Amino acid sequence: MKSSGKLWVVATPIGNLADIGARAAEILGQVDLIAAEDTRHSRKLLSHLGVNTGMVALHEHNEQAQAEQLIECLADGQSVALISDAGTPLIADPGYRLVRAAVEAGIVCSPVPGPSALTAALSVAGLPTDRFQFEGFLPTKAVARDKRLAELSALPHTLIFYETPHRIEKALGSIAGQFGEDRQMAVCRELTKRFETVMHGPVGDLLAHVEADRDQRKGEFVLVVAGAPTASSPTAVSANTRDWFLALCEEMPASRAARIAARVSGEPRKAIFALKQ
Ligand code: SAM
């Protein structure tokens, strides 16, 4: 009996083609078939790598039918690589149904890890990474978006959202409305690309910045938002800000010192003031 082929799940760059891994390039060149979210889009990457492997499209509209065909190929001994337009397949991208079907068919699935906007943003957000929750895209309609954010607002861990250029202002406005303008966050734009920008600060300030500069509304976004402060984490205040605040308190009233320290550091005034209690 013929042994089954392997399904490789291959991460590809999120903008900078040089981020393709050596193993990813090798496997894309060796497999019998590549299942790509958009074959025209992935052609650019394959040309860059000098890879001529044949491709079939696997996207959200044909995934069920295509998965069945690919499982037949795999069962017949062919090897298949799954890629998406950018980053890691299945992360806010197609592929789940294919991998599920492969698992059920007893076909070996092997990851070729690499870029994802999720981990790239988290790695530079400067927010706690010990626990985080990936929310993908927020609902597009304002009522549903606010409802989802209201459900998330008291969670103590870091939250991660994907966002598009035409909804970035609305998303930041909803986060400010539901979480409060002082909640710390990072807006990570165009990661690994020419106009990469990572802005840190309270959501109110970052919203004002994005509203004031149309260039900051262009491209692809990941929003990384601090969890709600809890009793066991009484402050989101850095040691540096705490030292400044306590030094200022020797020269002026604590309320004024907190205002100045908050303005300079971008950290929440209330949390800074609470250090004096
Ligand atoms: N599978 C991909 C991954 O692993 O990150 C995500 C695909 S999802 C359809 C596309 C979204 O990811 C974009 O709308 C944006 O929110 C985020 N994204 C992708 N590339 C990005 C980049 N270079 N910089 C910032 N965000 C990015």
PDB file of C-alpha atoms and ligand atoms in Angstrom, residues 14-15 37 84 86-93 115-118 137 161-164 188-193 220-222, ligand 1:
ATOM      1  CA  ILE A  14       4.105  39.594   6.117  1.00  0.00           C
ATOM      2  CA  GLY A  15       5.665  42.224   3.872  1.00  0.00           C
ATOM      3  CA  GLU A  37      -5.015  31.453  -0.829  1.00  0.00           C
ATOM      4  CA  SER A  84      -1.727  32.056   2.591  1.00  0.00           C
ATOM      5  CA  ALA A  86       0.904  36.555   4.170  1.00  0.00           C
ATOM      6  CA  GLY A  87       2.089  35.167   7.464  1.00  0.00           C
ATOM      7  CA  THR A  88       0.951  31.924   9.016  1.00  0.00           C
ATOM      8  CA  PRO A  89      -1.953  30.061   7.359  1.00  0.00           C
ATOM      9  CA  LEU A  90      -5.052  29.588   9.581  1.00  0.00           C
ATOM     10  CA  ILE A  91      -4.247  32.737  11.603  1.00  0.00           C
ATOM     11  CA  ALA A  92      -7.172  34.913  10.382  1.00  0.00           C
ATOM     12  CA  ASP A  93      -6.655  33.041   7.114  1.00  0.00           C
ATOM     13  CA  PRO A 115       6.247  35.232  10.308  1.00  0.00           C
ATOM     14  CA  SER A 116       2.873  36.218  11.660  1.00  0.00           C
ATOM     15  CA  ALA A 117       1.662  39.790  12.207  1.00  0.00           C
ATOM     16  CA  LEU A 118       0.302  38.580  15.551  1.00  0.00           C
ATOM     17  CA  PHE A 137     -10.768  41.360  13.310  1.00  0.00           C
ATOM     18  CA  PHE A 161      -6.724  42.818  17.099  1.00  0.00           C
ATOM     19  CA  TYR A 162      -6.139  42.911  13.352  1.00  0.00           C
ATOM     20  CA  GLU A 163      -7.399  46.033  11.600  1.00  0.00           C
ATOM     21  CA  THR A 164      -7.716  47.491   8.123  1.00  0.00           C
ATOM     22  CA  CYS A 188       1.676  48.478  14.868  1.00  0.00           C
ATOM     23  CA  ARG A 189       1.480  49.510  11.206  1.00  0.00           C
ATOM     24  CA  GLU A 190       3.084  48.027   8.091  1.00  0.00           C
ATOM     25  CA  LEU A 191       5.409  45.743  10.057  1.00  0.00           C
ATOM     26  CA  THR A 192       8.586  44.729   8.196  1.00  0.00           C
ATOM     27  CA  LYS A 193       7.723  47.139   5.345  1.00  0.00           C
ATOM     28  CA  GLU A 220      -2.058  47.093   7.591  1.00  0.00           C
ATOM     29  CA  PHE A 221      -2.487  47.261  11.343  1.00  0.00           C
ATOM     30  CA  VAL A 222      -2.204  45.193  14.470  1.00  0.00           C
TER      31      VAL A 222
HETATM   32  N1  SAM B   1      -2.099  35.035   8.453  1.00  0.00           N
HETATM   33  C1  SAM B   1      -1.648  36.389   8.704  1.00  0.00           C
HETATM   34  C2  SAM B   1      -0.711  36.382   9.907  1.00  0.00           C
HETATM   35  O1  SAM B   1      -0.184  35.326  10.271  1.00  0.00           O
HETATM   36  O2  SAM B   1      -0.489  37.447  10.484  1.00  0.00           O
HETATM   37  C3  SAM B   1      -2.802  37.358   8.884  1.00  0.00           C
HETATM   38  C4  SAM B   1      -3.746  37.426   7.742  1.00  0.00           C
HETATM   39  S1  SAM B   1      -5.075  38.548   7.982  1.00  0.00           S
HETATM   40  C5  SAM B   1      -6.098  38.193   6.611  1.00  0.00           C
HETATM   41  C6  SAM B   1      -4.383  40.080   7.446  1.00  0.00           C
HETATM   42  C7  SAM B   1      -4.262  41.077   8.599  1.00  0.00           C
HETATM   43  O3  SAM B   1      -3.062  40.808   9.325  1.00  0.00           O
HETATM   44  C8  SAM B   1      -4.140  42.522   8.158  1.00  0.00           C
HETATM   45  O4  SAM B   1      -5.413  43.121   7.930  1.00  0.00           O
HETATM   46  C9  SAM B   1      -3.443  43.152   9.344  1.00  0.00           C
HETATM   47  O5  SAM B   1      -4.359  43.379  10.385  1.00  0.00           O
HETATM   48  C10 SAM B   1      -2.492  42.030   9.742  1.00  0.00           C
HETATM   49  N2  SAM B   1      -1.205  42.199   9.047  1.00  0.00           N
HETATM   50  C11 SAM B   1      -0.712  41.424   8.061  1.00  0.00           C
HETATM   51  N3  SAM B   1       0.496  41.892   7.681  1.00  0.00           N
HETATM   52  C12 SAM B   1       0.782  42.963   8.453  1.00  0.00           C
HETATM   53  C13 SAM B   1       1.873  43.859   8.543  1.00  0.00           C
HETATM   54  N4  SAM B   1       2.922  43.751   7.740  1.00  0.00           N
HETATM   55  N5  SAM B   1       1.824  44.846   9.469  1.00  0.00           N
HETATM   56  C14 SAM B   1       0.759  44.970  10.278  1.00  0.00           C
HETATM   57  N6  SAM B   1      -0.312  44.150  10.234  1.00  0.00           N
HETATM   58  C15 SAM B   1      -0.304  43.167   9.337  1.00  0.00           C
END
